[in-house]
Amino acid sequence: MADTYGLTFAREPERVTDTHIIDDAREQALLRRYWYAASYSSALGAGPVSVTILGEDIVIVRLDGELVASRDQCPHRGAPLSGGIVVNHEGGECLRCPYHALHFDGTGAAVHLPGAPGDRLPSRVNLALLPCEERHGIVWVCLDAAPLGDIPAWPAFDRPDVARFQSDLEVWQAMPSRISENFNDLAHLSIIHAATFGDASNTAVPAETLTVSDDGHTITHSVTMPQLDRQTHDGPLVPVRVAYTYVHAMAFSTELCIQYDDVRTEWIQMTATPLTATSALVFQQSARNFDIDGDIAAWREFQITVNGEDRDLLEVLKPKRIAIDGSESGEIALSVDAFTIAYRRLWRQVLGQT
Ligand code: FES
Ligand SMILES: [Fe+2]
């Protein structure tokens, strides 16, 4: 299907085979309060879609151009609303339940029941709507009425002077926090990515600067890293040093800005939506201000290969499930773990405040 940027998505998300819910009630309650990517904007067609976040099924639909999100469960007898259709009712669009055809308008109000057309419907059959917004080509949802923090600011993807693409959605069988930790991890680049861009002859991790925002929602870290790069589109990979700036927004969203030189900049934006305790839906989009007319397909393939290197590793880490702040995990922090140390410390603080 075509997306808003004229690109295509060939693959459907894989089925989730792991159904572990988060067994720590405090952690589950906290995680419900962050924004998560639910869908690429382009994947939202004329009908409702279903997405699972933290084990909860959510339905998202566009009614009269406005996004509406709610539990994917009809308050009447529990039918999945994502199996319904959008219909016109008295001049406005409604989501029609697939079971008894209760009609819900864009405010979540139940406005019509074909089996009792004249009845005044009780307000308790209305849908409770969830915060839902569209930004930078992604539809974001929060399971709580009062979200913690903001949707990540990723304006690079909307710039008119960049080439860009959105990666196919993938389900990774890994904790979303481990996916974030890995995306922000420097010491693995020359090892895990030695076959793509990592400089295997230059493994020492340079010192990085790291700051946590006062509100505790963002971790920013910067470093000048050795890596391999092509100076021309088809040229050989040569060792270079590039400036990386990572901005991580809680819970599981990071933008990496890669500055190759004074002119060439690339942005990689990644967010992991927790499906269950140990599986995540991975969204990633890339933008660059150079090689605008270059081969997007080759760029996309390169990113798929790089992500595959990460995924293969993340899916075999043990234990599969640890506390989000790393407590009692048995893992050992080393000097190269600056981000993960700060990230887990932040989780510990936020959990302590709940
Ligand atoms: S279950 Fe939805 S209308 Fe009855
Ligand atoms: Fe990686």
Short mmCIF file of N, CA, C and O in Angstrom, two decimals, residues 43-145:
data_model
loop_
_atom_site.label_atom_id
_atom_site.label_comp_id
_atom_site.label_asym_id
_atom_site.label_seq_id
_atom_site.Cartn_x
_atom_site.Cartn_y
_atom_site.Cartn_z
N ALA A 43 -0.71 3.36 7.07
CA ALA A 43 -1.35 2.06 7.22
C ALA A 43 -2.80 2.20 7.68
O ALA A 43 -3.54 1.22 7.72
N LEU A 44 -3.18 3.42 8.04
CA LEU A 44 -4.54 3.65 8.51
C LEU A 44 -5.40 4.00 7.29
O LEU A 44 -5.30 5.10 6.75
N GLY A 45 -6.21 3.06 6.88
CA GLY A 45 -7.04 3.29 5.70
C GLY A 45 -8.41 3.80 6.10
O GLY A 45 -8.57 4.53 7.07
N ALA A 46 -9.42 3.34 5.38
CA ALA A 46 -10.78 3.83 5.62
C ALA A 46 -11.42 3.14 6.82
O ALA A 46 -12.37 3.66 7.39
N GLY A 47 -10.91 1.99 7.21
CA GLY A 47 -11.54 1.24 8.30
C GLY A 47 -10.72 1.25 9.57
O GLY A 47 -9.64 1.83 9.62
N PRO A 48 -11.24 0.60 10.62
CA PRO A 48 -10.51 0.55 11.89
C PRO A 48 -9.33 -0.43 11.82
O PRO A 48 -9.35 -1.37 11.04
N VAL A 49 -8.31 -0.17 12.65
CA VAL A 49 -7.20 -1.12 12.79
C VAL A 49 -7.04 -1.45 14.27
O VAL A 49 -7.43 -0.68 15.14
N SER A 50 -6.49 -2.62 14.51
CA SER A 50 -6.27 -3.07 15.88
C SER A 50 -4.79 -3.12 16.16
O SER A 50 -4.00 -3.49 15.30
N VAL A 51 -4.39 -2.72 17.36
CA VAL A 51 -3.00 -2.84 17.77
C VAL A 51 -2.98 -3.26 19.23
O VAL A 51 -3.86 -2.89 20.00
N THR A 52 -2.00 -4.09 19.57
CA THR A 52 -1.86 -4.54 20.96
C THR A 52 -0.74 -3.75 21.60
O THR A 52 0.37 -3.70 21.07
N ILE A 53 -1.03 -3.10 22.72
CA ILE A 53 0.01 -2.37 23.45
C ILE A 53 -0.05 -2.83 24.89
O ILE A 53 -1.11 -2.78 25.53
N LEU A 54 1.09 -3.30 25.40
CA LEU A 54 1.17 -3.80 26.77
C LEU A 54 0.07 -4.82 27.06
O LEU A 54 -0.55 -4.82 28.12
N GLY A 55 -0.18 -5.66 26.08
CA GLY A 55 -1.17 -6.72 26.24
C GLY A 55 -2.60 -6.26 26.11
O GLY A 55 -3.52 -7.07 26.22
N GLU A 56 -2.83 -4.97 25.86
CA GLU A 56 -4.20 -4.45 25.73
C GLU A 56 -4.51 -4.19 24.26
O GLU A 56 -3.72 -3.55 23.56
N ASP A 57 -5.66 -4.69 23.82
CA ASP A 57 -6.05 -4.49 22.42
C ASP A 57 -6.72 -3.14 22.26
O ASP A 57 -7.67 -2.81 22.98
N ILE A 58 -6.23 -2.38 21.30
CA ILE A 58 -6.70 -1.02 21.05
C ILE A 58 -7.23 -0.94 19.62
O ILE A 58 -6.66 -1.57 18.72
N VAL A 59 -8.30 -0.20 19.43
CA VAL A 59 -8.79 0.06 18.07
C VAL A 59 -8.55 1.53 17.74
O VAL A 59 -8.71 2.40 18.60
N ILE A 60 -8.11 1.76 16.51
CA ILE A 60 -7.91 3.13 16.04
C ILE A 60 -8.65 3.29 14.73
O ILE A 60 -8.60 2.40 13.86
N VAL A 61 -9.34 4.40 14.60
CA VAL A 61 -10.10 4.64 13.37
C VAL A 61 -10.15 6.14 13.12
O VAL A 61 -10.03 6.94 14.05
N ARG A 62 -10.27 6.49 11.85
CA ARG A 62 -10.42 7.90 11.50
C ARG A 62 -11.90 8.16 11.22
O ARG A 62 -12.49 7.50 10.35
N LEU A 63 -12.52 9.08 11.98
CA LEU A 63 -13.93 9.42 11.75
C LEU A 63 -14.00 10.90 11.40
O LEU A 63 -13.52 11.74 12.17
N ASP A 64 -14.55 11.18 10.24
CA ASP A 64 -14.60 12.57 9.75
C ASP A 64 -13.23 13.24 9.85
O ASP A 64 -13.10 14.40 10.26
N GLY A 65 -12.19 12.48 9.52
CA GLY A 65 -10.84 13.04 9.47
C GLY A 65 -10.12 13.08 10.80
O GLY A 65 -8.93 13.37 10.87
N GLU A 66 -10.82 12.80 11.90
CA GLU A 66 -10.20 12.86 13.23
C GLU A 66 -9.88 11.46 13.73
O GLU A 66 -10.69 10.54 13.57
N LEU A 67 -8.71 11.31 14.36
CA LEU A 67 -8.34 10.01 14.90
C LEU A 67 -9.12 9.72 16.18
O LEU A 67 -9.29 10.59 17.03
N VAL A 68 -9.55 8.48 16.30
CA VAL A 68 -10.27 8.03 17.49
C VAL A 68 -9.62 6.72 17.93
O VAL A 68 -9.41 5.82 17.11
N ALA A 69 -9.27 6.63 19.22
CA ALA A 69 -8.68 5.40 19.75
C ALA A 69 -9.42 5.00 21.01
O ALA A 69 -9.83 5.85 21.81
N SER A 70 -9.57 3.70 21.19
CA SER A 70 -10.31 3.19 22.35
C SER A 70 -9.91 1.74 22.57
O SER A 70 -9.23 1.14 21.73
N ARG A 71 -10.33 1.16 23.68
CA ARG A 71 -10.17 -0.29 23.84
C ARG A 71 -10.89 -0.98 22.70
O ARG A 71 -11.98 -0.56 22.30
N ASP A 72 -10.31 -2.07 22.22
CA ASP A 72 -10.91 -2.78 21.10
C ASP A 72 -11.94 -3.79 21.63
O ASP A 72 -11.81 -4.99 21.43
N GLN A 73 -12.93 -3.25 22.33
CA GLN A 73 -13.90 -4.12 22.99
C GLN A 73 -15.19 -3.33 23.16
O GLN A 73 -15.21 -2.31 23.87
N CYS A 74 -16.24 -3.77 22.52
CA CYS A 74 -17.51 -3.05 22.61
C CYS A 74 -18.04 -3.14 24.04
O CYS A 74 -18.09 -4.23 24.63
N PRO A 75 -18.45 -2.00 24.62
CA PRO A 75 -18.96 -2.03 26.00
C PRO A 75 -20.24 -2.86 26.14
O PRO A 75 -20.59 -3.25 27.25
N HIS A 76 -20.93 -3.12 25.03
CA HIS A 76 -22.19 -3.88 25.13
C HIS A 76 -21.92 -5.35 25.44
O HIS A 76 -22.20 -5.82 26.53
N ARG A 77 -21.33 -6.09 24.52
CA ARG A 77 -21.09 -7.51 24.75
C ARG A 77 -19.69 -7.94 24.33
O ARG A 77 -19.45 -9.11 24.04
N GLY A 78 -18.78 -6.98 24.26
CA GLY A 78 -17.37 -7.34 24.14
C GLY A 78 -16.86 -7.65 22.75
O GLY A 78 -15.75 -8.19 22.60
N ALA A 79 -17.60 -7.32 21.71
CA ALA A 79 -17.10 -7.61 20.36
C ALA A 79 -15.90 -6.71 20.03
O ALA A 79 -15.85 -5.56 20.47
N PRO A 80 -14.94 -7.23 19.27
CA PRO A 80 -13.80 -6.38 18.87
C PRO A 80 -14.25 -5.34 17.85
O PRO A 80 -14.69 -5.68 16.76
N LEU A 81 -14.12 -4.08 18.22
CA LEU A 81 -14.60 -3.01 17.34
C LEU A 81 -13.77 -2.91 16.08
O LEU A 81 -14.21 -2.36 15.07
N SER A 82 -12.54 -3.43 16.13
CA SER A 82 -11.71 -3.40 14.92
C SER A 82 -12.30 -4.27 13.82
O SER A 82 -11.90 -4.16 12.67
N GLY A 83 -13.25 -5.12 14.18
CA GLY A 83 -13.94 -5.92 13.16
C GLY A 83 -15.13 -5.18 12.57
O GLY A 83 -15.83 -5.71 11.70
N GLY A 84 -15.37 -3.96 13.04
CA GLY A 84 -16.50 -3.18 12.54
C GLY A 84 -16.15 -2.39 11.29
O GLY A 84 -15.07 -2.56 10.71
N ILE A 85 -17.08 -1.53 10.90
CA ILE A 85 -16.85 -0.71 9.71
C ILE A 85 -17.24 0.74 10.03
O ILE A 85 -17.93 1.01 11.01
N VAL A 86 -16.77 1.64 9.16
CA VAL A 86 -17.15 3.05 9.29
C VAL A 86 -18.39 3.27 8.43
O VAL A 86 -18.43 2.88 7.26
N VAL A 87 -19.42 3.87 9.05
CA VAL A 87 -20.66 4.13 8.32
C VAL A 87 -21.06 5.59 8.52
O VAL A 87 -20.59 6.26 9.46
N ASN A 88 -21.91 6.07 7.65
CA ASN A 88 -22.45 7.42 7.81
C ASN A 88 -23.74 7.35 8.60
O ASN A 88 -24.58 6.48 8.37
N HIS A 89 -23.87 8.25 9.56
CA HIS A 89 -25.09 8.28 10.36
C HIS A 89 -25.43 9.73 10.66
O HIS A 89 -24.64 10.45 11.29
N GLU A 90 -26.56 10.15 10.16
CA GLU A 90 -27.05 11.52 10.39
C GLU A 90 -25.97 12.57 10.12
O GLU A 90 -25.69 13.44 10.95
N GLY A 91 -25.28 12.41 9.00
CA GLY A 91 -24.35 13.43 8.55
C GLY A 91 -22.93 13.31 9.08
O GLY A 91 -22.07 14.12 8.75
N GLY A 92 -22.67 12.32 9.92
CA GLY A 92 -21.31 12.16 10.43
C GLY A 92 -20.88 10.71 10.34
O GLY A 92 -21.72 9.81 10.20
N GLU A 93 -19.57 10.48 10.43
CA GLU A 93 -19.08 9.10 10.36
C GLU A 93 -19.11 8.47 11.75
O GLU A 93 -18.80 9.12 12.76
N CYS A 94 -19.47 7.19 11.79
CA CYS A 94 -19.50 6.42 13.03
C CYS A 94 -18.77 5.11 12.83
O CYS A 94 -18.70 4.58 11.72
N LEU A 95 -18.24 4.57 13.93
CA LEU A 95 -17.70 3.21 13.91
C LEU A 95 -18.84 2.28 14.32
O LEU A 95 -19.45 2.47 15.39
N ARG A 96 -19.13 1.29 13.48
CA ARG A 96 -20.25 0.38 13.75
C ARG A 96 -19.72 -0.94 14.27
O ARG A 96 -18.89 -1.59 13.63
N CYS A 97 -20.19 -1.34 15.44
CA CYS A 97 -19.76 -2.60 16.04
C CYS A 97 -20.20 -3.77 15.15
O CYS A 97 -21.31 -3.76 14.61
N PRO A 98 -19.34 -4.79 15.02
CA PRO A 98 -19.68 -5.90 14.13
C PRO A 98 -20.77 -6.82 14.68
O PRO A 98 -21.32 -7.65 13.94
N TYR A 99 -21.12 -6.70 15.97
CA TYR A 99 -22.05 -7.67 16.58
C TYR A 99 -23.50 -7.18 16.46
O TYR A 99 -24.28 -7.67 15.64
N HIS A 100 -23.90 -6.15 17.23
CA HIS A 100 -25.28 -5.66 17.16
C HIS A 100 -25.36 -4.30 16.48
O HIS A 100 -26.38 -3.64 16.54
N ALA A 101 -24.22 -3.89 15.90
CA ALA A 101 -24.17 -2.68 15.06
C ALA A 101 -24.40 -1.38 15.82
O ALA A 101 -24.86 -0.38 15.25
N LEU A 102 -24.08 -1.36 17.11
CA LEU A 102 -24.09 -0.11 17.85
C LEU A 102 -23.18 0.88 17.10
O LEU A 102 -22.09 0.51 16.67
N HIS A 103 -23.65 2.13 16.97
CA HIS A 103 -22.87 3.15 16.26
C HIS A 103 -22.20 4.07 17.28
O HIS A 103 -22.88 4.61 18.16
N PHE A 104 -20.89 4.28 17.13
CA PHE A 104 -20.15 5.21 17.99
C PHE A 104 -19.66 6.38 17.15
O PHE A 104 -19.03 6.17 16.10
N ASP A 105 -19.91 7.60 17.62
CA ASP A 105 -19.43 8.76 16.86
C ASP A 105 -18.01 9.14 17.27
O ASP A 105 -17.38 8.46 18.09
N GLY A 106 -17.51 10.23 16.72
CA GLY A 106 -16.12 10.63 16.95
C GLY A 106 -15.81 11.05 18.38
O GLY A 106 -14.64 11.18 18.75
N THR A 107 -16.84 11.25 19.19
CA THR A 107 -16.60 11.56 20.61
C THR A 107 -16.65 10.29 21.46
O THR A 107 -16.49 10.34 22.68
N GLY A 108 -16.93 9.16 20.81
CA GLY A 108 -17.06 7.90 21.55
C GLY A 108 -18.49 7.61 21.98
O GLY A 108 -18.78 6.54 22.51
N ALA A 109 -19.39 8.56 21.74
CA ALA A 109 -20.78 8.38 22.20
C ALA A 109 -21.49 7.33 21.34
O ALA A 109 -21.36 7.32 20.12
N ALA A 110 -22.24 6.46 22.02
CA ALA A 110 -23.08 5.49 21.31
C ALA A 110 -24.34 6.24 20.89
O ALA A 110 -25.10 6.73 21.73
N VAL A 111 -24.55 6.36 19.58
CA VAL A 111 -25.62 7.24 19.10
C VAL A 111 -26.75 6.50 18.40
O VAL A 111 -27.80 7.09 18.13
N HIS A 112 -26.56 5.21 18.12
CA HIS A 112 -27.62 4.51 17.39
C HIS A 112 -27.46 3.00 17.57
O HIS A 112 -26.36 2.46 17.46
N LEU A 113 -28.59 2.34 17.87
CA LEU A 113 -28.61 0.87 17.94
C LEU A 113 -29.72 0.40 17.00
O LEU A 113 -30.91 0.61 17.29
N PRO A 114 -29.36 -0.21 15.88
CA PRO A 114 -30.39 -0.59 14.90
C PRO A 114 -31.48 -1.49 15.49
O PRO A 114 -32.64 -1.43 15.06
N GLY A 115 -31.16 -2.30 16.51
CA GLY A 115 -32.15 -3.18 17.10
C GLY A 115 -33.18 -2.45 17.94
O GLY A 115 -34.22 -3.01 18.29
N ALA A 116 -32.90 -1.20 18.32
CA ALA A 116 -33.83 -0.40 19.12
C ALA A 116 -33.67 1.05 18.70
O ALA A 116 -33.14 1.87 19.45
N PRO A 117 -34.10 1.36 17.48
CA PRO A 117 -33.77 2.66 16.87
C PRO A 117 -34.23 3.87 17.68
O PRO A 117 -33.58 4.90 17.65
N GLY A 118 -35.28 3.75 18.44
CA GLY A 118 -35.75 4.94 19.16
C GLY A 118 -35.18 5.07 20.56
O GLY A 118 -35.38 6.08 21.23
N ASP A 119 -34.46 4.07 21.02
CA ASP A 119 -34.00 4.06 22.42
C ASP A 119 -32.98 5.14 22.71
O ASP A 119 -32.11 5.43 21.88
N ARG A 120 -33.08 5.71 23.90
CA ARG A 120 -32.01 6.60 24.38
C ARG A 120 -30.97 5.69 25.03
O ARG A 120 -31.28 4.93 25.96
N LEU A 121 -29.75 5.73 24.52
CA LEU A 121 -28.73 4.78 24.98
C LEU A 121 -28.06 5.29 26.25
O LEU A 121 -27.77 6.49 26.36
N PRO A 122 -27.79 4.41 27.21
CA PRO A 122 -27.15 4.84 28.45
C PRO A 122 -25.71 5.30 28.19
O PRO A 122 -25.02 4.71 27.36
N SER A 123 -25.29 6.33 28.91
CA SER A 123 -23.95 6.88 28.66
C SER A 123 -22.86 5.88 29.00
O SER A 123 -21.75 5.96 28.49
N ARG A 124 -23.17 4.89 29.85
CA ARG A 124 -22.11 3.96 30.21
C ARG A 124 -21.75 3.02 29.06
O ARG A 124 -20.77 2.27 29.14
N VAL A 125 -22.53 3.05 27.98
CA VAL A 125 -22.17 2.24 26.82
C VAL A 125 -21.27 3.04 25.85
O VAL A 125 -20.79 2.52 24.85
N ASN A 126 -21.01 4.31 26.18
CA ASN A 126 -20.10 5.11 25.35
C ASN A 126 -18.68 4.56 25.45
O ASN A 126 -18.30 3.94 26.46
N LEU A 127 -17.88 4.85 24.44
CA LEU A 127 -16.47 4.46 24.47
C LEU A 127 -15.67 5.49 25.25
O LEU A 127 -15.88 6.70 25.08
N ALA A 128 -14.74 5.02 26.07
CA ALA A 128 -13.77 5.93 26.70
C ALA A 128 -12.63 6.10 25.70
O ALA A 128 -11.96 5.12 25.35
N LEU A 129 -12.43 7.32 25.21
CA LEU A 129 -11.39 7.53 24.20
C LEU A 129 -10.02 7.70 24.83
O LEU A 129 -9.89 8.21 25.95
N LEU A 130 -9.01 7.26 24.11
CA LEU A 130 -7.63 7.37 24.57
C LEU A 130 -6.93 8.51 23.82
O LEU A 130 -7.29 8.80 22.67
N PRO A 131 -5.92 9.15 24.45
CA PRO A 131 -5.15 10.16 23.71
C PRO A 131 -4.54 9.54 22.46
O PRO A 131 -3.97 8.45 22.52
N CYS A 132 -4.71 10.21 21.34
CA CYS A 132 -4.23 9.67 20.06
C CYS A 132 -3.88 10.84 19.14
O CYS A 132 -4.71 11.73 18.95
N GLU A 133 -2.65 10.86 18.62
CA GLU A 133 -2.23 11.96 17.75
C GLU A 133 -1.35 11.45 16.64
O GLU A 133 -0.69 10.43 16.78
N GLU A 134 -1.32 12.23 15.58
CA GLU A 134 -0.52 11.88 14.41
C GLU A 134 0.63 12.86 14.30
O GLU A 134 0.41 14.07 14.29
N ARG A 135 1.87 12.36 14.27
CA ARG A 135 3.05 13.24 14.12
C ARG A 135 4.09 12.55 13.27
O ARG A 135 4.39 11.38 13.48
N HIS A 136 4.68 13.30 12.37
CA HIS A 136 5.83 12.82 11.60
C HIS A 136 5.55 11.47 10.94
O HIS A 136 6.40 10.58 10.93
N GLY A 137 4.35 11.28 10.41
CA GLY A 137 4.05 10.05 9.68
C GLY A 137 3.69 8.87 10.55
O GLY A 137 3.56 7.74 10.07
N ILE A 138 3.51 9.10 11.87
CA ILE A 138 3.21 8.01 12.80
C ILE A 138 1.99 8.39 13.63
O ILE A 138 1.82 9.55 14.01
N VAL A 139 1.13 7.40 13.92
CA VAL A 139 -0.01 7.59 14.82
C VAL A 139 0.41 7.12 16.21
O VAL A 139 0.87 5.99 16.38
N TRP A 140 0.30 8.02 17.19
CA TRP A 140 0.74 7.74 18.56
C TRP A 140 -0.47 7.62 19.48
O TRP A 140 -1.44 8.36 19.33
N VAL A 141 -0.37 6.69 20.43
CA VAL A 141 -1.47 6.44 21.37
C VAL A 141 -0.90 6.34 22.78
O VAL A 141 0.23 5.89 22.97
N CYS A 142 -1.71 6.77 23.76
CA CYS A 142 -1.36 6.52 25.15
C CYS A 142 -2.54 5.79 25.79
O CYS A 142 -3.70 6.13 25.55
N LEU A 143 -2.24 4.79 26.61
CA LEU A 143 -3.30 4.00 27.24
C LEU A 143 -3.91 4.71 28.43
O LEU A 143 -4.92 4.27 28.98
N ASP A 144 -3.28 5.82 28.85
CA ASP A 144 -3.75 6.55 30.02
C ASP A 144 -4.24 7.93 29.57
O ASP A 144 -3.69 8.52 28.64
N ALA A 145 -5.26 8.44 30.26
CA ALA A 145 -5.82 9.74 29.87
C ALA A 145 -4.83 10.88 30.11
O ALA A 145 -4.96 11.95 29.51
#
